[in-house]
Coordinates of C-alpha atoms and ligand atoms in Angstrom, one line a residue:
X1 CA 93.1 164.7 78.1
X2 CA 91.3 163.5 81.1
X3 CA 89.3 164.7 84.0
X4 CA 88.5 163.4 87.5
X5 CA 85.0 163.9 88.7
X6 CA 84.3 164.0 92.5
X7 CA 80.7 163.5 93.4
X8 CA 79.1 164.0 96.8
X9 CA 75.5 164.3 98.1
X10 CA 74.4 167.6 99.7
X11 CA 71.2 169.4 100.8
X12 CA 68.3 166.8 100.9
X13 CA 68.7 165.2 97.5
X14 CA 71.2 167.2 95.4
X15 CA 74.6 166.0 94.2
X16 CA 77.6 168.3 94.2
X17 CA 80.3 167.8 91.5
X18 CA 83.9 168.9 91.4
X19 CA 85.8 168.3 88.2
X20 CA 89.6 168.5 87.8
X21 CA 91.5 168.8 84.6
X22 CA 94.2 166.3 85.2
X23 CA 96.8 167.9 82.9
X24 CA 96.8 171.3 84.8
X25 CA 95.2 170.5 88.1
X26 CA 92.6 173.2 87.6
X27 CA 89.2 172.5 89.1
X28 CA 85.5 173.5 88.5
X29 CA 82.4 173.0 90.5
X30 CA 79.2 172.3 88.6
X31 CA 76.5 174.4 90.3
X32 CA 76.7 175.5 93.9
X33 CA 74.0 173.8 95.9
X34 CA 75.8 174.0 99.2
X35 CA 78.7 176.4 99.6
X36 CA 80.0 174.9 102.9
X37 CA 79.9 171.4 101.6
X38 CA 81.7 172.3 98.4
X39 CA 84.4 174.3 100.2
X40 CA 84.9 171.4 102.6
X41 CA 85.2 168.8 99.7
X42 CA 87.6 171.1 97.9
X43 CA 89.8 171.4 101.0
X44 CA 89.7 167.7 101.5
X45 CA 90.9 167.1 97.9
X46 CA 93.4 169.9 97.9
X47 CA 92.0 171.2 94.6
X48 CA 92.3 174.8 93.4
X49 CA 88.9 176.1 92.2
X50 CA 89.2 178.0 88.9
X51 CA 85.6 178.0 87.6
X52 CA 82.0 177.8 88.9
X53 CA 79.8 176.4 86.1
X54 CA 76.1 177.0 86.6
X55 CA 73.4 175.1 84.7
X56 CA 70.5 177.4 85.8
X57 CA 69.4 180.0 88.3
X58 CA 67.6 178.0 90.9
X59 CA 69.0 178.5 94.5
X60 CA 69.9 174.8 94.8
X61 CA 72.2 175.3 91.7
X62 CA 73.5 178.9 92.0
X63 CA 72.7 179.9 95.6
X64 CA 76.3 179.2 96.7
X65 CA 78.0 181.3 94.0
X66 CA 78.8 184.4 96.0
X67 CA 80.2 182.6 99.0
X68 CA 82.4 180.2 96.9
X69 CA 83.6 183.0 94.7
X70 CA 84.6 185.1 97.7
X71 CA 86.4 182.1 99.3
X72 CA 88.2 180.9 96.1
X73 CA 88.3 183.7 93.6
X74 CA 86.8 181.4 91.0
X75 CA 85.2 182.8 87.9
X76 CA 81.4 182.3 87.6
X77 CA 80.3 181.0 84.2
X78 CA 76.6 180.5 83.5
X79 CA 73.5 181.6 81.7
X80 CA 72.3 185.2 81.9
X81 CA 69.3 184.0 84.1
X82 CA 71.7 183.4 87.0
X83 CA 71.6 187.1 87.7
X84 CA 68.1 186.4 89.2
X85 CA 69.8 185.1 92.4
X86 CA 71.6 188.4 93.0
X87 CA 74.8 188.5 91.0
X88 CA 75.3 188.3 87.2
X89 CA 77.8 185.6 86.1
X90 CA 81.3 186.9 85.3
X91 CA 81.0 185.3 81.9
X92 CA 77.6 184.7 80.3
X93 CA 77.4 181.6 78.1
X94 CA 74.7 180.1 75.9
X95 CA 74.2 177.1 73.6
X96 CA 77.1 176.9 71.1
X97 CA 79.7 178.4 73.3
X98 CA 82.6 176.5 74.8
X99 CA 84.3 176.8 78.2
X100 CA 87.9 175.7 78.9
X101 CA 89.1 174.3 82.1
X102 CA 92.9 173.8 81.6
X103 CA 93.1 171.5 78.6
X104 CA 89.5 170.3 79.0
X105 CA 86.8 171.8 76.8
X106 CA 83.1 171.9 77.7
X107 CA 80.6 172.5 75.0
X108 CA 77.6 174.5 76.2
X109 CA 74.3 172.9 75.2
X110 CA 71.1 174.8 75.4
X111 CA 68.7 172.8 77.5
X112 CA 65.8 175.1 78.4
X113 CA 62.5 173.9 79.7
X114 CA 62.9 173.4 83.4
X115 CA 64.0 177.1 83.4
X116 CA 64.1 179.2 80.2
X117 CA 67.9 179.6 80.2
X118 CA 69.0 176.2 81.4
X119 CA 72.2 174.9 79.9
X120 CA 74.2 171.7 80.1
X121 CA 78.0 171.2 79.8
X122 CA 79.4 168.4 77.6
X123 CA 83.1 167.3 77.6
X124 CA 83.2 165.4 74.3
X125 CA 86.8 164.1 74.8
X126 CA 85.8 162.4 78.0
X127 CA 82.2 161.7 77.1
X128 CA 80.9 163.4 80.3
X129 CA 77.8 165.6 80.5
X130 CA 76.6 167.7 83.4
X131 CA 72.9 168.2 82.8
X132 CA 71.5 170.0 85.9
X133 CA 67.8 169.5 86.2
X134 CA 67.1 168.7 82.5
X135 CA 67.5 164.9 82.3
X136 CA 67.4 162.6 85.4
X137 CA 67.9 158.9 85.7
X138 CA 64.5 157.7 84.4
X139 CA 63.2 161.2 84.7
X140 CA 63.4 164.8 83.5
X141 CA 63.0 168.2 85.1
X142 CA 59.6 169.8 85.8
X143 CA 58.6 172.5 83.3
X144 CA 58.7 175.5 85.6
X145 CA 59.3 178.1 82.9
X146 CA 59.5 176.4 79.4
X147 CA 57.1 174.7 77.1
X148 CA 56.9 170.9 76.5
X149 CA 58.2 171.6 72.9
X150 CA 61.2 173.4 74.3
X151 CA 62.0 170.7 76.8
X152 CA 61.5 168.0 74.2
X153 CA 64.0 169.7 71.9
X154 CA 66.4 170.0 74.9
X155 CA 66.1 166.3 75.7
X156 CA 66.7 165.4 72.0
X157 CA 69.9 167.4 72.1
X158 CA 71.1 165.4 75.0
X159 CA 69.8 162.1 73.5
X160 CA 72.0 162.8 70.4
X161 CA 75.2 162.6 72.5
X162 CA 77.1 159.3 72.3
X163 CA 75.4 156.4 74.1
X164 CA 78.4 155.9 76.4
X165 CA 78.3 159.5 77.6
X166 CA 78.2 159.6 81.4
X167 CA 75.3 161.8 82.5
X168 CA 75.7 163.6 85.8
X169 CA 72.2 164.7 87.0
X170 CA 71.8 167.1 89.8
X171 CA 69.4 165.1 92.0
X172 CA 68.9 161.6 93.3
X173 CA 65.3 161.3 92.3
X174 CA 65.7 157.9 90.7
X175 CA 63.6 155.6 93.0
X176 CA 60.5 157.9 92.6
X177 CA 61.1 158.1 88.9
X178 CA 61.3 154.3 88.7
X179 CA 57.9 153.9 90.4
X180 CA 56.4 156.3 87.8
X181 CA 58.2 154.6 84.9
X182 CA 56.7 151.2 85.9
X183 CA 53.2 152.8 85.8
X184 CA 53.5 153.9 82.1
X185 CA 55.9 151.5 80.5
X186 CA 55.8 147.7 80.5
X187 CA 59.0 147.3 78.5
X188 CA 61.1 144.4 80.1
X189 CA 64.3 146.5 80.1
X190 CA 62.4 149.1 82.2
X191 CA 61.3 146.5 84.8
X192 CA 64.8 145.1 85.0
X193 CA 66.3 148.5 85.5
X194 CA 63.8 149.6 88.2
X195 CA 64.4 146.4 90.2
X196 CA 68.2 147.1 90.1
X197 CA 67.5 150.7 91.2
X198 CA 65.3 149.8 94.1
X199 CA 68.0 147.3 95.3
X200 CA 70.8 149.8 94.9
X201 CA 68.9 152.5 96.9
X202 CA 68.2 149.9 99.6
X203 CA 71.9 149.5 99.9
X204 CA 72.3 153.2 100.0
X205 CA 74.1 153.4 96.6
X206 CA 73.9 156.3 94.2
X207 CA 72.2 155.9 90.8
X208 CA 74.0 158.8 89.3
X209 CA 75.8 159.0 86.9
X210 CA 73.7 157.3 84.3
X211 CA 74.4 157.1 80.5
X212 CA 72.7 158.4 77.4
X213 CA 72.3 154.8 76.1
X214 CA 70.6 153.6 79.3
X215 CA 68.2 156.6 79.3
X216 CA 67.3 156.2 75.7
X217 CA 66.4 152.6 76.3
X218 CA 64.4 153.0 79.6
X219 CA 63.5 156.7 80.4
X220 CA 59.8 157.2 79.9
X221 CA 60.2 160.8 78.9
X222 CA 62.7 160.0 76.1
X223 CA 60.5 157.0 75.1
X224 CA 57.3 159.2 75.1
X225 CA 56.7 158.8 71.4
X226 CA 56.7 155.0 71.8
X227 CA 54.3 155.2 74.8
X228 CA 51.8 157.5 72.9
X229 CA 49.6 154.6 71.7
X230 CA 49.3 153.2 75.2
X231 CA 48.3 156.6 76.5
X232 CA 45.5 156.9 74.0
X233 CA 47.5 159.4 71.9
X234 CA 48.0 157.6 68.6
X235 CA 49.2 160.0 66.0
X236 CA 50.4 162.6 68.5
X237 CA 53.5 164.6 67.7
X238 CA 56.5 163.7 69.7
X239 CA 56.4 166.7 71.9
X240 CA 52.7 166.2 72.5
X241 CA 53.4 162.6 73.6
X242 CA 56.2 164.0 75.8
X243 CA 53.8 166.6 77.3
X244 CA 51.3 163.8 78.2
X245 CA 54.0 161.8 80.0
X246 CA 55.2 164.9 81.8
X247 CA 51.6 165.7 82.9
X248 CA 51.1 162.2 84.1
X249 CA 54.2 162.4 86.2
X250 CA 53.2 165.7 87.7
X251 CA 50.0 164.2 89.0
X252 CA 51.4 160.7 89.8
X253 CA 51.0 159.6 93.4
X254 CA 53.4 156.7 93.7
Ligands
ZN301 ZN1 66.1 173.4 89.3
FE302 FE1 67.5 171.4 91.3

C-alpha cells in the first residue's frame, strides 16, 4: 500500500493537498480551499478525483466543494457541520469511522475545538495525517467554537499517533508561530527549530509537513503542561495550562 501526496500553496496561506492511492490511481483532495487551483493541479497531474475529504466547514476548507464536485463527480465526505456552507456532505463521518480511497484506509479522528465538528484523517499504513486547522507546525488552531478542554483532548489524540507520522497542516503559519514559541519556551530544541524555520522561510521553502515527534518536542501548545510553572500556573490541570498558552498566543503581538 502506498500513496502519493501532492501539495501546493493556494489562497493567501493555505495548502491544497491531493492524494493518490497508488494501487488504483484513485485520488482525493483534502479540503477545497480554492476550486480553480485544485482543478488545475488535478489536470496537470492527470489524476481522477474520487473523493473530497473535508476537515471542517470553514470556507477556506469546504468552500470549493460544489464547484469541484460538479466538475469531477467526486463524492464529498466530511463532518455534518459542512452543511453550513450550503450543501450537506454526500457521506457524513465522525471520529471512529473510516474512509477508503482504493486500497488506502483513512481513520477519521475527532478533532473538535477550532470548530465543534472538526475531524482529521489518518492513514496508519503510510503514517500520514491530514489535520486541517487543529495542529500546525509550532501552533494550533484558534478556538472559534470549542473549549480549551475539547481542543486539548483533540491535540492529545493527534499526539498519540506514531512519532514519524507526517502531519499535513492546512496553513503556512509557521514563522509567526515560531516567534510566539520563542516568547514562551526557552528549550534549546525550540530555539534550534525556530532558527531553521526562519531560514527556510527566507529561502521560500515550505515548513509543512511536520511530524508528530517534532511537534511533541517543540510545539508550545503540546508542551503547555511543561510551561505551566513558567507561566505562573504551577499545579494547573493540563487543559488549563493549554488554555493559558492559547490565550497568550491570541494576544501575542510578535
Ligand atoms: Zn478553519
Ligand atoms: Fe483554515
